[in-house]
Amino acid sequence: ETGVTQTPRHLVMGMTNKKSLKCEQHLGHNAMYWYKQSAKKPLELMFVYSLEERVENNSVPSRFSPECPNSSHLFLHLHTLQPEDSALYLCASSRDRGFAGNTIYFGEGSWLTVV
Amino acid sequence: DAKTTQPPSMDCAEGRAANLPCNHSTISGNEYVYWYRQIHSQGPQYIIHGLKNNETNEMASLIITEDRKSSTLILPHATLRDTAVYYCIVSTTQGGSEKLVFGKGTKLTVNP
């Protein structure tokens, strides 16, 4: 138990569907992240939020839309995805954005399959 | 790109110490070394991090060389549950933002 909870753990969706991934952290952290892990590829940072403000978007297609309504919750809204978007989506949080000894804690991830 | 180099795989006997090496020859003076591990189908788990001094916690020990160009993660008594991919990470600056970039890691297999 890392204090970062992701739901659902598994999601299957069609290419025309709209779905959302949810993340909640119980650590009192100010920064939250979405990462993507495709099969046999390293983790890729998608989005960074600091104090509910999006501070980084790593050239992620617009079919992925993040939302951070407060510092404890982070959503990833999905629409018109492609089969190649099938992956493990990981949410993470940290006390601050900077990495001078700052530790990132990950959730268990949401396995997404696009059919 | 990741700033670290790790062997792709290692084996260790159960009950023995597992020593996982990592090279980070371009590390800057204020950059930390982090270790995470990922057990299949789960999110990465934080293990330990350090700057200059050796560090120890309930999970592992981290030995950093004096020149800080390499480090070793030590699992003192490996168990079958320690089988995982271990990532050694140094923060990097890309596009003006500091971030942790994961490489391919070392797949550690603990054998009975």
Short mmCIF file of N, CA and C in Angstrom, two decimals, chain A residues 1 17 20 30 50 52-53 65 69-70 79 91 96 110:
data_model
loop_
_atom_site.label_atom_id
_atom_site.label_comp_id
_atom_site.label_asym_id
_atom_site.label_seq_id
_atom_site.Cartn_x
_atom_site.Cartn_y
_atom_site.Cartn_z
N GLU A 1 0.85 -1.19 0.00
CA GLU A 1 0.00 0.00 0.00
C GLU A 1 0.88 1.24 0.00
N ASN A 17 -15.35 4.66 -27.56
CA ASN A 17 -15.82 4.90 -26.19
C ASN A 17 -15.16 6.12 -25.56
N SER A 20 -12.74 7.06 -18.21
CA SER A 20 -11.81 7.82 -17.39
C SER A 20 -11.08 6.92 -16.42
N ASN A 30 1.78 17.45 -3.12
CA ASN A 30 1.38 18.57 -3.96
C ASN A 30 1.53 18.33 -5.45
N SER A 50 1.21 20.24 -10.55
CA SER A 50 1.73 20.76 -9.29
C SER A 50 0.71 21.74 -8.73
N GLU A 52 -2.38 21.42 -8.43
CA GLU A 52 -3.56 21.36 -9.30
C GLU A 52 -3.37 22.07 -10.64
N GLU A 53 -2.17 22.53 -10.91
CA GLU A 53 -1.93 23.19 -12.19
C GLU A 53 -1.07 22.28 -13.07
N SER A 65 -6.85 13.32 -21.96
CA SER A 65 -7.13 14.61 -21.36
C SER A 65 -7.08 14.50 -19.84
N PRO A 69 -8.81 18.10 -10.18
CA PRO A 69 -9.73 19.00 -9.49
C PRO A 69 -9.23 19.49 -8.14
N ASN A 70 -8.37 18.73 -7.50
CA ASN A 70 -7.74 19.15 -6.24
C ASN A 70 -6.45 18.37 -6.08
N HIS A 79 -10.67 9.25 -24.86
CA HIS A 79 -11.70 9.21 -25.90
C HIS A 79 -11.08 8.99 -27.27
N CYS A 91 -0.31 6.20 -12.11
CA CYS A 91 -0.41 7.49 -11.44
C CYS A 91 0.64 7.52 -10.33
N ASP A 96 6.78 17.42 -3.72
CA ASP A 96 6.95 18.58 -4.60
C ASP A 96 7.37 18.10 -5.97
N SER A 110 -3.40 1.11 -13.92
CA SER A 110 -4.65 0.69 -14.60
C SER A 110 -4.27 0.08 -15.94
#
